[in-house]
Short mmCIF file of C-alpha atoms and ligand atoms in Angstrom, two decimals:
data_model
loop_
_atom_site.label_atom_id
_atom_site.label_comp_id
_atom_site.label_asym_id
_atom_site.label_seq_id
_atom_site.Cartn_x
_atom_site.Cartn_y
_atom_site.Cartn_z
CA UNK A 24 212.60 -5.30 -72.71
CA UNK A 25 213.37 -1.91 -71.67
CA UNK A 26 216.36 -0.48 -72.83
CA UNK A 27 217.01 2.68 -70.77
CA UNK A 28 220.61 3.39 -70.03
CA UNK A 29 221.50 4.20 -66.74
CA UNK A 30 224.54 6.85 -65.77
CA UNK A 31 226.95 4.92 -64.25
CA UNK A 32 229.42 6.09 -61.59
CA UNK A 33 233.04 4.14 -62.01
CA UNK A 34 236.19 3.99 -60.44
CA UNK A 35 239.01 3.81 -62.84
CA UNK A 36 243.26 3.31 -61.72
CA UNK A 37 245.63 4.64 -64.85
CA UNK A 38 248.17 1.76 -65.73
CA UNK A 39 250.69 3.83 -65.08
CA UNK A 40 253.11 0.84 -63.15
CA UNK A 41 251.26 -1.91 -65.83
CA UNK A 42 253.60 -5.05 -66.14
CA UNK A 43 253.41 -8.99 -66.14
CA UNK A 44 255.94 -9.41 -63.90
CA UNK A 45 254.60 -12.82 -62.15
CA UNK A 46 251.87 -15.06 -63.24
CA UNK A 47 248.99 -15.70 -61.24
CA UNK A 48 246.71 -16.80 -63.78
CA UNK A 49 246.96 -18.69 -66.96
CA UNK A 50 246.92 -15.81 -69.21
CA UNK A 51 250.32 -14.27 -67.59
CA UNK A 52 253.51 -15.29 -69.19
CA UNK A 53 256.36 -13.06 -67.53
CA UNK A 54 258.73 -13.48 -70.30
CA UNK A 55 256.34 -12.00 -72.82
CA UNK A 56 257.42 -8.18 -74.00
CA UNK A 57 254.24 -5.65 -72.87
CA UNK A 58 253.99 -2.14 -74.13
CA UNK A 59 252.94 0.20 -71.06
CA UNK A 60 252.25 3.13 -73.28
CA UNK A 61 250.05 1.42 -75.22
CA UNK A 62 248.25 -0.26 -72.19
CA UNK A 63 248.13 3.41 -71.04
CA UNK A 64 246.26 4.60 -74.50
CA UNK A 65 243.97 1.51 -74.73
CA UNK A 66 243.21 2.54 -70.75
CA UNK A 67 242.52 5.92 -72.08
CA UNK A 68 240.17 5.16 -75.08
CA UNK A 69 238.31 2.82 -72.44
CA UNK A 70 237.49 5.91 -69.97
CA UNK A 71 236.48 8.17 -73.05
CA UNK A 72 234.16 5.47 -74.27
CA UNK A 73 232.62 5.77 -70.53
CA UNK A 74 232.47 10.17 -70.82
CA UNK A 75 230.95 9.64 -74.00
CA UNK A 76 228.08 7.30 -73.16
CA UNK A 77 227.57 10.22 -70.21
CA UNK A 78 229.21 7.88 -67.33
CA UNK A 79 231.17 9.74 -64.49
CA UNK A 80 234.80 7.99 -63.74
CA UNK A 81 236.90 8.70 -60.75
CA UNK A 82 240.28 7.91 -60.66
CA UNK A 83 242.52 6.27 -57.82
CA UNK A 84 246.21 6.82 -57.81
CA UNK A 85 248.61 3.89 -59.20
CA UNK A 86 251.05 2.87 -56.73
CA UNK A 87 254.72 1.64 -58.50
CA UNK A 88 255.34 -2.00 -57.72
CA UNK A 89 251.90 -2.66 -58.07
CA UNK A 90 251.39 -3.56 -62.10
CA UNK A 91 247.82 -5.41 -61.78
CA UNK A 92 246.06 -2.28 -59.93
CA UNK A 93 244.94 -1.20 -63.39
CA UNK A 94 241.52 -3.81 -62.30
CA UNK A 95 240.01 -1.62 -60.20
CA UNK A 96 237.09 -4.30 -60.19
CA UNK A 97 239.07 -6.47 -57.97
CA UNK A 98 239.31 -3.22 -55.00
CA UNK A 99 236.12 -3.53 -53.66
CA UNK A 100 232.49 -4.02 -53.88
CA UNK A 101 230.51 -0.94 -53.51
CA UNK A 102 226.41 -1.16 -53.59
CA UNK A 103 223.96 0.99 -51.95
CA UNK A 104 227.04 3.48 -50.40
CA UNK A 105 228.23 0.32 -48.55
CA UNK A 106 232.09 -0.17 -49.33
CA UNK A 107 233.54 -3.87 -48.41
CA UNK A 108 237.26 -3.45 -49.15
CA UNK A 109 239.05 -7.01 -50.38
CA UNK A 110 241.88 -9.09 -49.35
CA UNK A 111 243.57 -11.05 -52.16
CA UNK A 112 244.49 -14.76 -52.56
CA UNK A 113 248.19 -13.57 -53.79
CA UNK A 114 250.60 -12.12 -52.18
CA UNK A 115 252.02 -10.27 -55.19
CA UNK A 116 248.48 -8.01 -54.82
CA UNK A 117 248.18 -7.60 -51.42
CA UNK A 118 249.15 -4.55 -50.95
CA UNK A 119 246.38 -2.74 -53.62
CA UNK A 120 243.95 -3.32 -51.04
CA UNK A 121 244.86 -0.52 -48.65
CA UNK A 122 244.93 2.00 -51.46
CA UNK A 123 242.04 1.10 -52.80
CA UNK A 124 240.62 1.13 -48.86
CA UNK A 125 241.61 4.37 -48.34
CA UNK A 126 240.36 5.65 -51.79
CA UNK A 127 236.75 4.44 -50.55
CA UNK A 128 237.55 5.31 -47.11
CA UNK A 129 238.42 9.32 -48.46
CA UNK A 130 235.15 9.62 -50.61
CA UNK A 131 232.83 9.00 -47.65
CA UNK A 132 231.28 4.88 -47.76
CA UNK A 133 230.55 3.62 -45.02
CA UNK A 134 233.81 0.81 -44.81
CA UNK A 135 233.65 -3.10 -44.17
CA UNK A 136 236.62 -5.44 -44.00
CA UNK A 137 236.66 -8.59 -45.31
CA UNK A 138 237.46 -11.67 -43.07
CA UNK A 139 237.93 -14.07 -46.14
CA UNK A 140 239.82 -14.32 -49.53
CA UNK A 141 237.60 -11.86 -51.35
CA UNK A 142 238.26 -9.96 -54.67
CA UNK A 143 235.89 -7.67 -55.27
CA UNK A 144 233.98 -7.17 -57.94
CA UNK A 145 235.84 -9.48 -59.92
CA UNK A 146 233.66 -12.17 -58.27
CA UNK A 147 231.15 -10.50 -57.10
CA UNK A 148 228.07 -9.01 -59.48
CA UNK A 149 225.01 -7.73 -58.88
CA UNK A 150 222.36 -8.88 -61.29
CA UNK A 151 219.19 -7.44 -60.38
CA UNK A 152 217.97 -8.20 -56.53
CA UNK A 153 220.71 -11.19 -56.56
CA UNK A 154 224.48 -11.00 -56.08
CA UNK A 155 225.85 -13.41 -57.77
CA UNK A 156 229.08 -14.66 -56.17
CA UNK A 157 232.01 -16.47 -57.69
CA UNK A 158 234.73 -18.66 -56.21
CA UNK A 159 236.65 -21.52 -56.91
CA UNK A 160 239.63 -19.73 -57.85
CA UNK A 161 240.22 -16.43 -55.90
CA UNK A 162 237.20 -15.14 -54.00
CA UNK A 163 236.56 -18.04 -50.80
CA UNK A 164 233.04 -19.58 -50.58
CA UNK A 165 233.08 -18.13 -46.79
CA UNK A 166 233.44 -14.87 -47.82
CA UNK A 167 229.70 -15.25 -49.54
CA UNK A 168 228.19 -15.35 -46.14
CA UNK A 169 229.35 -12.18 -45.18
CA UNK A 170 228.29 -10.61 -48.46
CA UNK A 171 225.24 -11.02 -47.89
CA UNK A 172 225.07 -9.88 -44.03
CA UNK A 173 226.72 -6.77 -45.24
CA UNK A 174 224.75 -6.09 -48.18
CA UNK A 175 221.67 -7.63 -47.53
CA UNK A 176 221.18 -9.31 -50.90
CA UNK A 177 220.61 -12.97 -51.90
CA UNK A 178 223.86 -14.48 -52.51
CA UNK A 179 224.34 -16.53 -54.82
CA UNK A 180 227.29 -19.26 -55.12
CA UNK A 181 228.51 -19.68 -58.76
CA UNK A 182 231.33 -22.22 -58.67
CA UNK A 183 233.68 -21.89 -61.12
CA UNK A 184 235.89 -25.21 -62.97
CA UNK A 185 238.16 -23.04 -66.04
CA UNK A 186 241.44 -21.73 -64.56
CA UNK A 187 241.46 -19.38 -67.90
CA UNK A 188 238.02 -18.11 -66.07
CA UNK A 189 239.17 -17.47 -63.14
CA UNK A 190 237.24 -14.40 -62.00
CA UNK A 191 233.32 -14.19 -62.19
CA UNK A 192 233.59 -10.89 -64.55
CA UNK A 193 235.64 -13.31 -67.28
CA UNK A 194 232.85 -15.89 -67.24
CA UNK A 195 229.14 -13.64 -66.77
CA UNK A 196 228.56 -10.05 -67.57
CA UNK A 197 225.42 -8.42 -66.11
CA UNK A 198 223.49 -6.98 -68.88
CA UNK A 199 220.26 -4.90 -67.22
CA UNK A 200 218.28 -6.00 -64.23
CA UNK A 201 217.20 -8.80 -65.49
CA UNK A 202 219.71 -10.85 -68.11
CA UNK A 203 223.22 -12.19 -68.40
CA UNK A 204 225.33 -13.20 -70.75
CA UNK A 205 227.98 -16.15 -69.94
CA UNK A 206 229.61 -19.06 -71.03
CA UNK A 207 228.37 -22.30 -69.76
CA UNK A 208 231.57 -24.28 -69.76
CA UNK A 209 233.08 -22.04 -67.59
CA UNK A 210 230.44 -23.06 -64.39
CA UNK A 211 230.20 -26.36 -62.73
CA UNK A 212 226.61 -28.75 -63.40
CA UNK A 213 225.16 -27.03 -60.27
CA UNK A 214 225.78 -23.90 -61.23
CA UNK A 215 224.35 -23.84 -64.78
CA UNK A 216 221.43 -25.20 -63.28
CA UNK A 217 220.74 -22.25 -61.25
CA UNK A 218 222.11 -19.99 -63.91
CA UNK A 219 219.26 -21.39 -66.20
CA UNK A 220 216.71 -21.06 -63.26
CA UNK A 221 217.68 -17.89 -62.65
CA UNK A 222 218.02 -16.46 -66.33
CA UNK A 223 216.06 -18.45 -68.43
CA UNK A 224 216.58 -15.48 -71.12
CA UNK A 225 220.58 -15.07 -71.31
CA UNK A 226 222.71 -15.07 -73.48
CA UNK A 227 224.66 -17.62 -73.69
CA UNK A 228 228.52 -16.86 -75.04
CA UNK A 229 230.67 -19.01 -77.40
CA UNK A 230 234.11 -20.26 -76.43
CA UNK A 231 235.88 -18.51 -78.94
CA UNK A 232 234.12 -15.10 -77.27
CA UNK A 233 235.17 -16.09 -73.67
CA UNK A 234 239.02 -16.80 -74.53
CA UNK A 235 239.30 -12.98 -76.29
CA UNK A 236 237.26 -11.96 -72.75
CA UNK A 237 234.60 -11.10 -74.88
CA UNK A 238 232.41 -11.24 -70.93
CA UNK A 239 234.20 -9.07 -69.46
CA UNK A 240 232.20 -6.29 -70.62
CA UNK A 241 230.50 -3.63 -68.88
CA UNK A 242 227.36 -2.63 -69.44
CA UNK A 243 224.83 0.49 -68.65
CA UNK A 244 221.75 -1.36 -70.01
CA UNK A 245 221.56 -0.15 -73.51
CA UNK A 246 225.46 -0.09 -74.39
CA UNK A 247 227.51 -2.69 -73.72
CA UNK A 248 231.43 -2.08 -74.13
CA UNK A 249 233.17 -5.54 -74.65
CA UNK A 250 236.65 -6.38 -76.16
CA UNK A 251 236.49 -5.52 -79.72
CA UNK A 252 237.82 -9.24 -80.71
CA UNK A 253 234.62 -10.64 -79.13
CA UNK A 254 232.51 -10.07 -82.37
CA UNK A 255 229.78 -13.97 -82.12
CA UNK A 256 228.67 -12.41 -78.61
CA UNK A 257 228.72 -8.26 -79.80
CA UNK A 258 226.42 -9.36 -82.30
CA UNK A 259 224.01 -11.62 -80.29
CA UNK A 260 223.80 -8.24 -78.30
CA UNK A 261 222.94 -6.23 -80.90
CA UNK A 262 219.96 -8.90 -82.49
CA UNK A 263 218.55 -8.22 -78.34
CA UNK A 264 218.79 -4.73 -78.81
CA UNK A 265 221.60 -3.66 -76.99
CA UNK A 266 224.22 -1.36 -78.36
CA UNK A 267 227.52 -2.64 -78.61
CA UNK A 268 230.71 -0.25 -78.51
CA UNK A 269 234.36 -2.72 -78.90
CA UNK A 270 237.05 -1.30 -77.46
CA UNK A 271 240.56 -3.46 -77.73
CA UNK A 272 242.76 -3.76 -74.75
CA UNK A 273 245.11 -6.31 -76.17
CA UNK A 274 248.06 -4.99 -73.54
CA UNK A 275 245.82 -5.71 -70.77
CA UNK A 276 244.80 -9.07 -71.74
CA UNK A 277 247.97 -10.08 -71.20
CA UNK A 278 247.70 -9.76 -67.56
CA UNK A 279 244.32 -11.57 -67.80
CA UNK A 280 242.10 -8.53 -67.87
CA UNK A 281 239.27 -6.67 -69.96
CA UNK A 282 237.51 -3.72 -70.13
CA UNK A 283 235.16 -4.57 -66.61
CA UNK A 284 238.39 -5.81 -64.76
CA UNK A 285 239.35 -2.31 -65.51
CA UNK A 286 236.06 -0.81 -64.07
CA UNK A 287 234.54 -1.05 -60.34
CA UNK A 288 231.33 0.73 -60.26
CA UNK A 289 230.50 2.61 -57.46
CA UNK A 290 226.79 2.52 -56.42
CA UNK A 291 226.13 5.53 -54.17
CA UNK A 292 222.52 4.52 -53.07
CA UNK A 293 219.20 2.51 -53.57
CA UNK A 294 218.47 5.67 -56.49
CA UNK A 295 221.51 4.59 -58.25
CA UNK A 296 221.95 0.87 -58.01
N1 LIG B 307 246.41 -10.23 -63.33
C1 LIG B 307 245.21 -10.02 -62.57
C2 LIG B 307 244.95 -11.19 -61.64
O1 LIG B 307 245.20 -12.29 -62.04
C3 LIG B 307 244.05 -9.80 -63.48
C4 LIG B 307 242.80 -9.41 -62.76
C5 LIG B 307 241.65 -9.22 -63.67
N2 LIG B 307 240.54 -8.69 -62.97
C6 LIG B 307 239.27 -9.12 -63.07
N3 LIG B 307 238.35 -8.44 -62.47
N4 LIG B 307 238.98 -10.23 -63.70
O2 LIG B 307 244.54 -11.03 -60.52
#
């Protein structure tokens, strides 16, 4: 296994307007107290983790009235300088995807609109020459098609059956070119199948690890920075050689989200893929 770390390029957006003011997932409960200040300083701790480990993050501008921006994953997919903006399945985020459009749109990728339900990098990972797609929940199966026209990359469906896993990033994280980490449960027969085919070597995550969104990590290839909680899977990581770095963003989870909702990388070119 080669563990070189890559330098990572990431788009960050400050949770500034951070609330659970609706629930569109199971993890939202509206009448539950949050504490923005401390979603802010768990936000912050999160993007010096990423300057530390040598990462470069840019930062979009919050918009008020829009508390779930803070998941920058979900506002866009960006590989090889190719930008395909998103369109969400609720209406309560609708409006995130022109600011994250024009964010993309200012720094110079070459723009694609969506023609389907598609949320971004929430569902939609890269894992080596595949791009693994997610749906079931937000992202639409049609919007898979035009994935791969745009991108050019094998899509692959990954249908997911756990409402609490409603986003690809909650049930898989990418480790390095050529391994995962997920949890089983969360993907239907099919899917498991292929995820077997496909990674024969993964790592395969326990419950208890999912439902602290222990996989919603983000890693460079050699560090992998996962909810803090998540300590069966940070330690499976560290018997494969990876180095783990936990990082707790308890205010966040709240809303459903972890330290790669909080994280869209942006991949400039083939050199930095
Ligand atoms: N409250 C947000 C939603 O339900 C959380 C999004 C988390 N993002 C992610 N990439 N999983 O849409």
């Amino acid at each position: 296994m080669t563990m070189d770390a890559t330098r990572q390029h990431f788009l960050m957006c400050r949770p500034t307007y951070f609330a659970v003011d609706y629930a569109i997932n199971p993890w939202m409960d509206p009448t539950a107290p949050v504490d923005t200040d401390l979603a802010v300083r768990q936000w912050e701790r999160l993007r010096q983790v990423y300057r530390d480990l040598g990462h470069t993050v840019e930062e979009v501008t919050p918009v008020p009235g829009l508390p779930d921006m803070v998941f920058a994953a979900n506002g866009g997919t960006v590989i090889d300088g190719k930008a395909m903006a998103v369109q969400f399945r609720d209406p309560q985020r609708a409006d995130e995807a022109p600011a994250y459009r024009a964010w993309f749109e200012q720094a110079g990728f070459e723009m694609y609109d969506p023609k389907h339900v598609n949320e971004g990098e929430g569902d939609i990972l890269l894992a080596g020459d595949h791009l693994l797609a997610g749906t079931g929940f937000r992202t639409a199966h049609a919007s898979h098609a035009q994935l791969q026209e745009v991108f050019g990359y094998p899509v692959i469906t990954m249908q997911l059956v756990d409402p609490r896993f409603y986003h690809l990033d909650t049930a898989l994280t990418v480790l390095d070119e050529r391994t995962v980490a997920y949890l089983p449960e969360a993907f239907s027969p099919g899917s498991q199948a292929v995820l077997r085919r496909l990674f024969p070597d993964a790592v395969h995550a326990t419950m208890a690890d999912a439902e602290v969104l222990g996989l919603n990590a983000v890693s460079d290839g050699r560090h992998v920075v996962l909810p803090e909680q998540a300590t069966d899977l940070a330690a499976k990581l560290r018997e494969r050689g990876y180095q783990t770095i936990g990082v707790d963003l308890s205010e966040l989870r709240k809303a459903g989200g972890g330290p790669k909702c909080c994280t869209l990388r942006l991949r400039q070119g083939k050199a930095s893929r």
